[in-house]
PDB file of C-alpha atoms in Angstrom:
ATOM      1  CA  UNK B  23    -140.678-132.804  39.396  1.00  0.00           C
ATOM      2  CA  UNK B  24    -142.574-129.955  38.837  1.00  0.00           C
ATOM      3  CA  UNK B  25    -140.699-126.276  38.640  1.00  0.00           C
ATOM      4  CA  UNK B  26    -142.269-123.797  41.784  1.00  0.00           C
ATOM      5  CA  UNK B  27    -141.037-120.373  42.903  1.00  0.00           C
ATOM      6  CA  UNK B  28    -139.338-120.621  46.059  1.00  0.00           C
ATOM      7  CA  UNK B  29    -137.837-124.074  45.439  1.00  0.00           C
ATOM      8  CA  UNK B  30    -134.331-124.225  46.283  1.00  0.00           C
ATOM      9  CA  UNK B  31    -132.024-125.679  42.921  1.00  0.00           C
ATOM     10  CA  UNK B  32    -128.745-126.169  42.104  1.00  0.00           C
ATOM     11  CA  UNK B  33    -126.676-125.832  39.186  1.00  0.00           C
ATOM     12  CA  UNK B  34    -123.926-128.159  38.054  1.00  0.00           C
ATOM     13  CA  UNK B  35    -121.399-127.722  35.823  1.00  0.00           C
ATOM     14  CA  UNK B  36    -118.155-129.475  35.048  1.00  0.00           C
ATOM     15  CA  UNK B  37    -115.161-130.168  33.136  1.00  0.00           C
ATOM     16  CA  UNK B  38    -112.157-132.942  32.917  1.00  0.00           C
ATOM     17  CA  UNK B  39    -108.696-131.380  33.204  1.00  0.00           C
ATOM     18  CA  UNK B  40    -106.696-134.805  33.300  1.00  0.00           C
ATOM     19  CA  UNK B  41    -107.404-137.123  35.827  1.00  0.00           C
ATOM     20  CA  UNK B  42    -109.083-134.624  37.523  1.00  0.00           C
ATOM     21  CA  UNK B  43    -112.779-133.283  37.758  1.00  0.00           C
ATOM     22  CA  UNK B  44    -112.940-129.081  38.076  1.00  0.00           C
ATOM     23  CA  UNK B  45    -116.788-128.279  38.587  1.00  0.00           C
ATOM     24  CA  UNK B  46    -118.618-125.183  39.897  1.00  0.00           C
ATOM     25  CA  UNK B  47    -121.872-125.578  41.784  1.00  0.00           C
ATOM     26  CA  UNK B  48    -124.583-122.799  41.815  1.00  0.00           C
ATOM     27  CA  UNK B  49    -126.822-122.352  44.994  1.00  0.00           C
ATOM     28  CA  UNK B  50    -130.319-120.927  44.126  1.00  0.00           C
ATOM     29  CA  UNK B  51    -134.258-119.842  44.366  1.00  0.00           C
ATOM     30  CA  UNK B  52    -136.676-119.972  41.709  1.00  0.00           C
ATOM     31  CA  UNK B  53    -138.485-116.298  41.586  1.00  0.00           C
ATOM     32  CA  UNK B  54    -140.507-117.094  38.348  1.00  0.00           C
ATOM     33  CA  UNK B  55    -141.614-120.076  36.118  1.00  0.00           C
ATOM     34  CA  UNK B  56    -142.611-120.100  32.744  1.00  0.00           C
ATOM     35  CA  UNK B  57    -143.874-121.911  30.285  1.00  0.00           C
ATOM     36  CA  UNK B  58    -140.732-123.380  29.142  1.00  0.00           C
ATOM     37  CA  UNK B  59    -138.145-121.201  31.299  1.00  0.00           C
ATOM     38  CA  UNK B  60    -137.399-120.448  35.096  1.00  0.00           C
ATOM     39  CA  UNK B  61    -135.907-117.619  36.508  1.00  0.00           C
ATOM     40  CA  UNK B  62    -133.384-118.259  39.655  1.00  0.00           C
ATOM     41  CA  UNK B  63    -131.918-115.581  41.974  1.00  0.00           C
ATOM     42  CA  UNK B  64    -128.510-116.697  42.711  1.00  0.00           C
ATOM     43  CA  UNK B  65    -126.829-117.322  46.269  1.00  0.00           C
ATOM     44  CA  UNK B  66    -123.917-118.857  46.035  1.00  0.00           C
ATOM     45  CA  UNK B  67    -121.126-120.726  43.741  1.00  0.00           C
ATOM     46  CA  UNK B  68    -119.102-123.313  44.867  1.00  0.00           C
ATOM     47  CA  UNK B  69    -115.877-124.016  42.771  1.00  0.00           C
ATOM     48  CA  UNK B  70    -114.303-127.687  43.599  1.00  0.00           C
ATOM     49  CA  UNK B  71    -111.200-129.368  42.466  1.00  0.00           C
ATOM     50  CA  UNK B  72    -111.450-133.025  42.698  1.00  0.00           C
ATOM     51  CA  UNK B  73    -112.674-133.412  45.930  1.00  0.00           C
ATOM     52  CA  UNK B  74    -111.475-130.536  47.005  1.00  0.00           C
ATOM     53  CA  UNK B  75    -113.681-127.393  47.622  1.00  0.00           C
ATOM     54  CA  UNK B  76    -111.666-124.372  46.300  1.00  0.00           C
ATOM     55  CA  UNK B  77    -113.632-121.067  46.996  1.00  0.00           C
ATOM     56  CA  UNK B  78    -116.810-120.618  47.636  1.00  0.00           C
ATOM     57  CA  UNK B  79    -118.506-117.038  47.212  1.00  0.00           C
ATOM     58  CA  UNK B  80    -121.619-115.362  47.659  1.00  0.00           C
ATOM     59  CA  UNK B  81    -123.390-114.438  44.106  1.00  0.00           C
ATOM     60  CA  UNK B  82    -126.377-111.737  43.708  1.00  0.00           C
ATOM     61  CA  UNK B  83    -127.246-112.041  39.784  1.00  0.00           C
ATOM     62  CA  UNK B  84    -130.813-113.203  38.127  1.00  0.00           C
ATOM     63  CA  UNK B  85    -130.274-115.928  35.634  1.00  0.00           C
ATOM     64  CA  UNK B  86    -132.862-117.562  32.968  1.00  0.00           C
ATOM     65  CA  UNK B  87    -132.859-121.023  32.219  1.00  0.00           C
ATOM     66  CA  UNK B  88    -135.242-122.980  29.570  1.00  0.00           C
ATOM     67  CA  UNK B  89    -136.146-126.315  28.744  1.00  0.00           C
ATOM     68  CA  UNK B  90    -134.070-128.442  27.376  1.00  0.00           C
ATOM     69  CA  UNK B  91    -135.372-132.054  27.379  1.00  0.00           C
ATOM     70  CA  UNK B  92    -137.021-134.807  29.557  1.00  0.00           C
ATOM     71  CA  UNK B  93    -134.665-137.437  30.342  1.00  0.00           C
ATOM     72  CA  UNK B  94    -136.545-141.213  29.915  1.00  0.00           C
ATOM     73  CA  UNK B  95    -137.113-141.278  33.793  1.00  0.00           C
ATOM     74  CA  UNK B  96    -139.427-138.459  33.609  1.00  0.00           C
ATOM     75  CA  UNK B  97    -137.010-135.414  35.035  1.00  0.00           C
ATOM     76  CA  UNK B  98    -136.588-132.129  33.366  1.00  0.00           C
ATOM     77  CA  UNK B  99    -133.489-130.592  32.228  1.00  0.00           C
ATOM     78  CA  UNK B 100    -133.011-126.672  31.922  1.00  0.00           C
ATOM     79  CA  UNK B 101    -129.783-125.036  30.994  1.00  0.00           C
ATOM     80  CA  UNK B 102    -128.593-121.388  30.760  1.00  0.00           C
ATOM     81  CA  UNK B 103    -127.420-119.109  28.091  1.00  0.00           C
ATOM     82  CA  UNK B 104    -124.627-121.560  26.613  1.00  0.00           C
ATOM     83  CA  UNK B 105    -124.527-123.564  29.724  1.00  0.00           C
ATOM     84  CA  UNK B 106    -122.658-120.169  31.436  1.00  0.00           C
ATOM     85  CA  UNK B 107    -124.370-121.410  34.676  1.00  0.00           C
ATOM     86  CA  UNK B 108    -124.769-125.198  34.501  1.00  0.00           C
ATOM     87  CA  UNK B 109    -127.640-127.078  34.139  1.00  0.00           C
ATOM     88  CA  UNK B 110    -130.170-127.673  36.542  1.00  0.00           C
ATOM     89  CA  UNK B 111    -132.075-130.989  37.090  1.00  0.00           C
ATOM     90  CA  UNK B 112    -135.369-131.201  38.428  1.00  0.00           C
TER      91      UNK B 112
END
């Protein structure tokens, strides 16, 4: 899929503590694409704990992400600066 402003995206990022999964989702519009980097105006993060939603927050910060890669069934990866705000699949 192709990268558009105003397209609502979401950013995933995780980590194994254990048995169990701690992951933090981030709730976005794209404001500007680029060649090979978008820009998305944050909304809202979503911290979870297993199944388990822990807090969920509003969030008003601009973030860049750029290409990464094309996975072999054609969708693009981007990721932030050192994956501080996921990555986002499209």
């Amino acid at each position: 899929m192709k990268a558009t402003v105003g397209m609502q995206v979401e950013g995933y990022r995780s980590q194994c503590i254990g048995v169990i999964i701690e992951a933090t989702r981030y709730l976005g519009t794209i404001t500007k694409v680029n060649k090979k980097s978008i820009r998305v105006q944050m909304h809202e993060m979503i911290h979870t704990s297993g199944r388990k939603e822990t807090v969920r927050y509003p969030a008003a910060n601009m973030v860049t992400y750029t290409f990464w890669k094309t996975t072999s069934d054609g969708r693009n990866l981007y990721r932030s600066e050192g994956r501080l705000y996921g990555i986002i699949t499209l």
